[in-house]
């Protein structure tokens, strides 16, 4: 739980919460429940442990402890302790689930992954899992534990590149003959079937993949929000990757700095047990630093760190597992490198111009090796991977519209925009147009950082659009107006701007404006299907 507390009261509030939380936990018999206070610039993050079958009650305990702490610090009467304990005891009795607790304990003793929620409990994963209704759990002593087990599983987190890395790795696993289940910001997919569409980069998507008994290998995107709200979506995985870390969504859930964000994303490493593999870059400073901070703890748990870098001499954090050597994606082997495929053979890398895609390829290749995939399958997956609306929707998807190059991309932060801008500088263009909008919950500083990158594109037209449904506290029209002001401050002339009500209407303007030889970049964060259809209807 995050609470905003003025700095002068912060220490007293933290001490009061600890005392009241301990009193309530002890009253419930949770005498060994850990209590954690994490200060952040605007307040405190307050966390406590509980029996695994009493998580809802634990949230009530936390809120009750804070209510008492706040009353104490503010000099008000405290809620009646007896009534509070009586209520919490009643709620704990109603929530208690001895069969679930026994099953989870037995699974943990065997190193068996279990995925569970209010709807179902799955022992084992994918094709080696069995799913039960919460009110029909098996007796751990009578259960056939040999009939269930783990499957090769990977989690991918980071600021950018998660979905691309997941899809690349899924292609490698398909080439190896696996029935792959994977979840991203776009869908849950099993084999060739899209099981569900939407943002499934959190625990819901991971559970859907792990419960599908067709799945023989699983790859799940693990975004910041899900990790902060729900924690690691799978308790035990084979490998995990941190692609990069940059300023994005700072201020949410008490995460105010980039190092704190990196630590939050690296929660995925908690799912790695002895023999597990963490893949991380040596040439992404914040990600590298976060992993190095945890290196000793990871080693103590038997987790291996596999570093990647574009430059094979960039081994500042440790020996590299994957790099680009003599123009080829290569994996480290005893005494040298073994090449998988040349960078120019990867369609999505655009001949190497898309350096961020090459980084993703290194991460996916290292993960593939950790999951036991053959080199030929890893290479086949790379050679087949395209940056189009089928293989990698919204990632530099290119279309020819009457001689104009139209690019659809979902970049939505300065780090992602910078990668796209680097790529765009390699494209010749007679004129340039950029369509962009942002959700209202982005800070002015975030928007300014994005405008730094947008100005680098030196577009002839900037189509600034509202994102309907994502005002998030700002007035209608405020974000496009702020973007225009920020871009003007960065030297963009006043006659370069056009504002439209949404991405679809902005796209219609852009396509009408475009002529042969032009470059049109559509940073369409919403109305993606409509934008894609408009481009296709125009001949793309």
Coordinates of C-alpha atoms in Angstrom, one line a residue, residues 46-344:
X46 CA 3.8 -0.3 3.5
X47 CA 3.8 -4.1 3.1
X48 CA 3.3 -7.0 5.4
X49 CA 3.4 -10.8 5.0
X50 CA 0.5 -13.2 5.8
X51 CA -0.5 -16.9 5.4
X52 CA -0.8 -17.7 1.7
X53 CA -4.6 -18.3 2.0
X54 CA -5.3 -15.0 3.8
X55 CA -4.2 -12.4 1.2
X56 CA -7.5 -10.5 1.2
X57 CA -7.5 -10.3 5.0
X58 CA -3.9 -9.1 4.8
X59 CA -4.9 -6.1 2.8
X60 CA -7.5 -5.3 5.5
X61 CA -4.9 -5.6 8.2
X62 CA -2.6 -3.2 6.3
X63 CA -5.4 -0.7 5.9
X64 CA -6.5 -1.0 9.5
X65 CA -2.9 -0.6 10.7
X66 CA -2.5 2.6 8.6
X67 CA -5.8 4.0 9.9
X68 CA -4.6 3.6 13.4
X69 CA -1.1 5.0 12.6
X70 CA -2.6 8.0 10.8
X71 CA -4.9 8.8 13.7
X72 CA -2.0 8.6 16.1
X73 CA 0.2 10.9 14.0
X74 CA -2.6 13.4 13.5
X75 CA -3.6 13.4 17.2
X76 CA -7.0 11.9 16.6
X77 CA -8.8 9.1 18.5
X78 CA -7.7 5.6 17.3
X79 CA -10.3 3.1 16.0
X80 CA -11.3 0.7 18.7
X81 CA -8.7 -2.1 18.8
X82 CA -11.1 -4.8 20.1
X83 CA -13.6 -4.1 17.3
X84 CA -10.9 -4.1 14.7
X85 CA -9.4 -7.4 15.8
X86 CA -12.8 -9.0 16.0
X87 CA -13.6 -7.9 12.5
X88 CA -10.2 -9.1 11.1
X89 CA -10.5 -12.4 12.9
X90 CA -13.9 -13.0 11.4
X91 CA -12.7 -12.1 7.9
X92 CA -9.7 -14.4 8.3
X93 CA -11.9 -17.3 9.4
X94 CA -14.1 -16.8 6.3
X95 CA -11.2 -16.6 3.9
X96 CA -9.1 -19.5 5.4
X97 CA -8.6 -22.3 2.9
X98 CA -6.7 -25.2 4.6
X99 CA -6.8 -27.5 1.5
X100 CA -5.2 -24.8 -0.6
X101 CA -2.6 -24.1 2.0
X102 CA -1.7 -27.8 2.3
X103 CA -1.5 -28.2 -1.5
X104 CA 0.7 -25.2 -1.9
X105 CA 3.0 -26.3 0.9
X106 CA 3.3 -29.8 -0.6
X107 CA 4.1 -28.3 -4.0
X108 CA 6.7 -26.0 -2.6
X109 CA 8.4 -28.9 -0.9
X110 CA 8.7 -30.6 -4.2
X111 CA 9.8 -27.6 -6.2
X112 CA 6.5 -27.8 -8.2
X113 CA 5.1 -24.6 -9.7
X114 CA 1.5 -23.8 -8.9
X115 CA -0.5 -21.1 -10.6
X116 CA -3.6 -20.1 -8.6
X117 CA -6.3 -17.4 -8.2
X118 CA -9.9 -17.2 -7.2
X119 CA -11.1 -19.2 -10.2
X120 CA -8.7 -22.2 -10.4
X121 CA -5.6 -23.9 -9.1
X122 CA -3.1 -25.3 -11.6
X123 CA -0.4 -27.7 -10.4
X124 CA 2.4 -28.0 -12.8
X125 CA 2.5 -25.9 -16.0
X126 CA 1.0 -26.2 -19.5
X127 CA 1.0 -29.7 -21.0
X128 CA 2.4 -31.0 -17.7
X129 CA -0.2 -29.2 -15.5
X130 CA -3.5 -30.2 -14.0
X131 CA -6.2 -27.6 -13.1
X132 CA -8.7 -27.9 -10.3
X133 CA -11.6 -25.9 -9.0
X134 CA -10.8 -24.1 -5.7
X135 CA -13.4 -26.2 -3.9
X136 CA -12.2 -29.5 -5.4
X137 CA -8.5 -29.6 -4.6
X138 CA -6.8 -32.9 -4.4
X139 CA -5.4 -34.4 -1.2
X140 CA -1.6 -33.8 -1.4
X141 CA -0.8 -37.2 0.1
X142 CA -2.9 -39.0 -2.5
X143 CA -2.0 -36.8 -5.5
X144 CA 0.1 -38.3 -8.3
X145 CA 2.9 -35.8 -8.3
X146 CA 4.7 -37.7 -11.0
X147 CA 1.9 -36.8 -13.4
X148 CA 2.6 -33.1 -13.3
X149 CA 5.7 -30.9 -13.7
X150 CA 7.2 -27.7 -15.1
X151 CA 7.8 -26.9 -18.8
X152 CA 10.4 -24.6 -20.2
X153 CA 9.2 -21.1 -19.3
X154 CA 10.5 -17.6 -19.6
X155 CA 9.5 -14.1 -18.4
X156 CA 10.5 -11.0 -20.2
X157 CA 10.4 -7.5 -18.7
X158 CA 11.9 -4.1 -19.4
X159 CA 10.8 -0.7 -20.5
X160 CA 10.9 -1.4 -24.3
X161 CA 11.4 -4.5 -26.4
X162 CA 9.4 -6.9 -24.3
X163 CA 6.8 -7.9 -26.9
X164 CA 9.3 -8.1 -29.7
X165 CA 11.6 -10.4 -27.6
X166 CA 8.7 -12.6 -26.6
X167 CA 7.5 -13.0 -30.2
X168 CA 11.0 -13.7 -31.4
X169 CA 11.5 -16.4 -28.8
X170 CA 8.1 -17.9 -29.6
X171 CA 9.2 -18.2 -33.3
X172 CA 12.4 -20.0 -32.2
X173 CA 10.4 -22.4 -30.1
X174 CA 8.0 -23.1 -32.9
X175 CA 10.9 -23.9 -35.2
X176 CA 12.0 -26.4 -32.6
X177 CA 8.7 -28.1 -32.7
X178 CA 7.1 -26.8 -29.6
X179 CA 3.5 -25.8 -29.1
X180 CA 4.2 -22.3 -27.8
X181 CA 2.0 -20.3 -25.5
X182 CA 2.9 -16.6 -25.2
X183 CA 1.3 -13.5 -23.8
X184 CA 2.0 -9.9 -24.8
X185 CA 0.4 -6.4 -24.7
X186 CA -1.7 -7.5 -27.7
X187 CA -2.9 -11.1 -27.1
X188 CA -2.7 -14.5 -25.6
X189 CA -1.6 -17.0 -28.3
X190 CA -1.2 -20.8 -28.2
X191 CA 0.2 -22.4 -31.2
X192 CA -1.4 -20.7 -34.2
X193 CA -4.6 -19.7 -32.2
X194 CA -5.1 -16.3 -30.8
X195 CA -6.9 -17.3 -27.6
X196 CA -7.8 -13.7 -26.5
X197 CA -7.0 -10.2 -27.6
X198 CA -6.1 -7.3 -25.4
X199 CA -3.3 -6.3 -23.0
X200 CA -2.2 -9.5 -21.4
X201 CA 1.2 -8.5 -20.3
X202 CA 0.3 -9.2 -16.6
X203 CA -0.6 -12.1 -14.4
X204 CA -3.9 -12.8 -16.2
X205 CA -2.1 -13.5 -19.5
X206 CA 0.5 -15.6 -17.8
X207 CA -2.1 -17.7 -16.0
X208 CA -4.0 -18.2 -19.3
X209 CA -0.8 -19.6 -21.0
X210 CA 0.2 -21.8 -18.1
X211 CA -3.2 -23.4 -17.8
X212 CA -3.5 -24.4 -21.4
X213 CA -2.6 -28.1 -21.6
X214 CA -1.5 -27.8 -25.2
X215 CA 1.5 -25.6 -24.3
X216 CA 4.9 -27.3 -24.2
X217 CA 7.0 -24.0 -23.9
X218 CA 5.8 -20.7 -22.5
X219 CA 7.0 -17.1 -22.8
X220 CA 5.2 -14.3 -21.0
X221 CA 5.7 -10.6 -21.1
X222 CA 5.7 -9.2 -17.6
X223 CA 5.0 -5.4 -17.6
X224 CA 5.7 -3.0 -14.7
X225 CA 2.1 -2.6 -13.7
X226 CA 1.3 -6.2 -13.1
X227 CA 4.6 -6.8 -11.2
X228 CA 3.9 -3.9 -8.9
X229 CA 0.2 -4.8 -8.3
X230 CA 0.4 -8.6 -8.2
X231 CA 4.1 -9.7 -8.1
X232 CA 5.6 -12.4 -10.2
X233 CA 3.0 -14.1 -12.3
X234 CA 4.6 -17.6 -12.2
X235 CA 6.4 -18.9 -9.1
X236 CA 9.1 -20.9 -10.8
X237 CA 10.5 -20.3 -14.3
X238 CA 13.5 -21.5 -16.3
X239 CA 14.7 -18.1 -17.5
X240 CA 13.9 -14.4 -17.3
X241 CA 15.2 -11.4 -19.1
X242 CA 15.5 -7.6 -18.5
X243 CA 15.7 -5.9 -21.8
X244 CA 16.4 -2.3 -20.7
X245 CA 15.2 0.3 -18.2
X246 CA 14.4 4.0 -18.9
X247 CA 12.2 6.7 -17.3
X248 CA 8.6 5.6 -17.8
X249 CA 5.5 5.8 -15.5
X250 CA 7.6 7.3 -12.7
X251 CA 5.4 8.3 -9.8
X252 CA 3.2 5.2 -9.9
X253 CA 3.1 2.9 -6.9
X254 CA 5.8 4.8 -5.1
X255 CA 8.4 4.3 -7.8
X256 CA 9.9 7.7 -8.3
X257 CA 13.3 7.1 -9.8
X258 CA 14.8 5.0 -12.6
X259 CA 16.9 2.8 -10.3
X260 CA 13.8 2.1 -8.3
X261 CA 11.9 1.2 -11.5
X262 CA 14.7 -1.1 -12.5
X263 CA 14.5 -2.9 -9.1
X264 CA 10.8 -3.2 -9.5
X265 CA 11.1 -4.8 -12.9
X266 CA 13.8 -7.2 -11.7
X267 CA 11.2 -8.8 -9.4
X268 CA 11.0 -11.4 -12.2
X269 CA 14.3 -12.8 -11.0
X270 CA 12.5 -14.0 -7.8
X271 CA 10.9 -16.7 -10.0
X272 CA 14.3 -18.2 -10.8
X273 CA 15.5 -21.1 -8.7
X274 CA 18.8 -23.0 -8.7
X275 CA 19.9 -23.5 -12.3
X276 CA 17.8 -20.6 -13.5
X277 CA 19.1 -18.0 -16.0
X278 CA 18.7 -14.3 -16.0
X279 CA 19.5 -12.6 -19.3
X280 CA 20.5 -8.9 -19.2
X281 CA 22.4 -6.3 -21.3
X282 CA 25.8 -4.9 -20.4
X283 CA 25.2 -1.9 -22.7
X284 CA 21.9 -0.6 -21.1
X285 CA 23.3 1.3 -18.1
X286 CA 20.2 1.2 -15.8
X287 CA 19.5 -2.5 -16.5
X288 CA 23.1 -3.4 -16.0
X289 CA 23.3 -1.6 -12.7
X290 CA 20.2 -3.2 -11.4
X291 CA 21.4 -6.7 -12.1
X292 CA 24.8 -6.0 -10.7
X293 CA 23.2 -4.8 -7.5
X294 CA 21.5 -8.2 -7.1
X295 CA 24.4 -10.3 -8.5
X296 CA 25.6 -11.7 -5.2
X297 CA 22.0 -12.6 -4.1
X298 CA 21.3 -14.3 -7.5
X299 CA 24.6 -16.3 -7.3
X300 CA 23.7 -17.4 -3.8
X301 CA 20.4 -18.9 -5.1
X302 CA 22.2 -20.7 -8.0
X303 CA 21.0 -18.3 -10.7
X304 CA 23.3 -17.7 -13.6
X305 CA 23.5 -14.3 -15.3
X306 CA 23.9 -14.3 -19.1
X307 CA 25.0 -10.9 -20.4
X308 CA 24.4 -9.6 -23.9
X309 CA 25.9 -6.7 -25.8
X310 CA 26.0 -5.4 -29.4
X311 CA 29.8 -5.1 -29.1
X312 CA 31.6 -8.4 -28.2
X313 CA 34.3 -6.4 -26.3
X314 CA 31.7 -4.8 -24.0
X315 CA 32.0 -7.3 -21.2
X316 CA 32.3 -4.8 -18.4
X317 CA 29.7 -6.5 -16.2
X318 CA 30.9 -10.1 -16.9
X319 CA 31.5 -12.5 -19.7
X320 CA 29.1 -12.2 -22.6
X321 CA 26.7 -15.0 -23.6
X322 CA 25.4 -13.3 -26.8
X323 CA 26.8 -10.6 -29.1
X324 CA 27.2 -9.6 -32.7
X325 CA 30.5 -11.0 -33.9
X326 CA 31.7 -10.4 -37.4
X327 CA 28.1 -9.3 -38.4
X328 CA 26.4 -12.4 -37.0
X329 CA 24.2 -13.0 -34.0
X330 CA 26.5 -15.3 -32.0
X331 CA 26.4 -17.3 -28.7
X332 CA 29.4 -17.8 -26.5
X333 CA 30.9 -21.3 -26.4
X334 CA 34.0 -22.7 -24.7
X335 CA 36.9 -21.0 -26.4
X336 CA 35.0 -18.7 -28.7
X337 CA 31.8 -17.8 -30.5
X338 CA 29.4 -19.8 -32.5
X339 CA 27.4 -17.9 -35.1
X340 CA 23.7 -18.4 -35.5
X341 CA 22.8 -16.1 -38.4
X342 CA 23.9 -12.9 -39.9
X343 CA 22.2 -9.7 -38.9
X344 CA 21.1 -8.9 -42.4

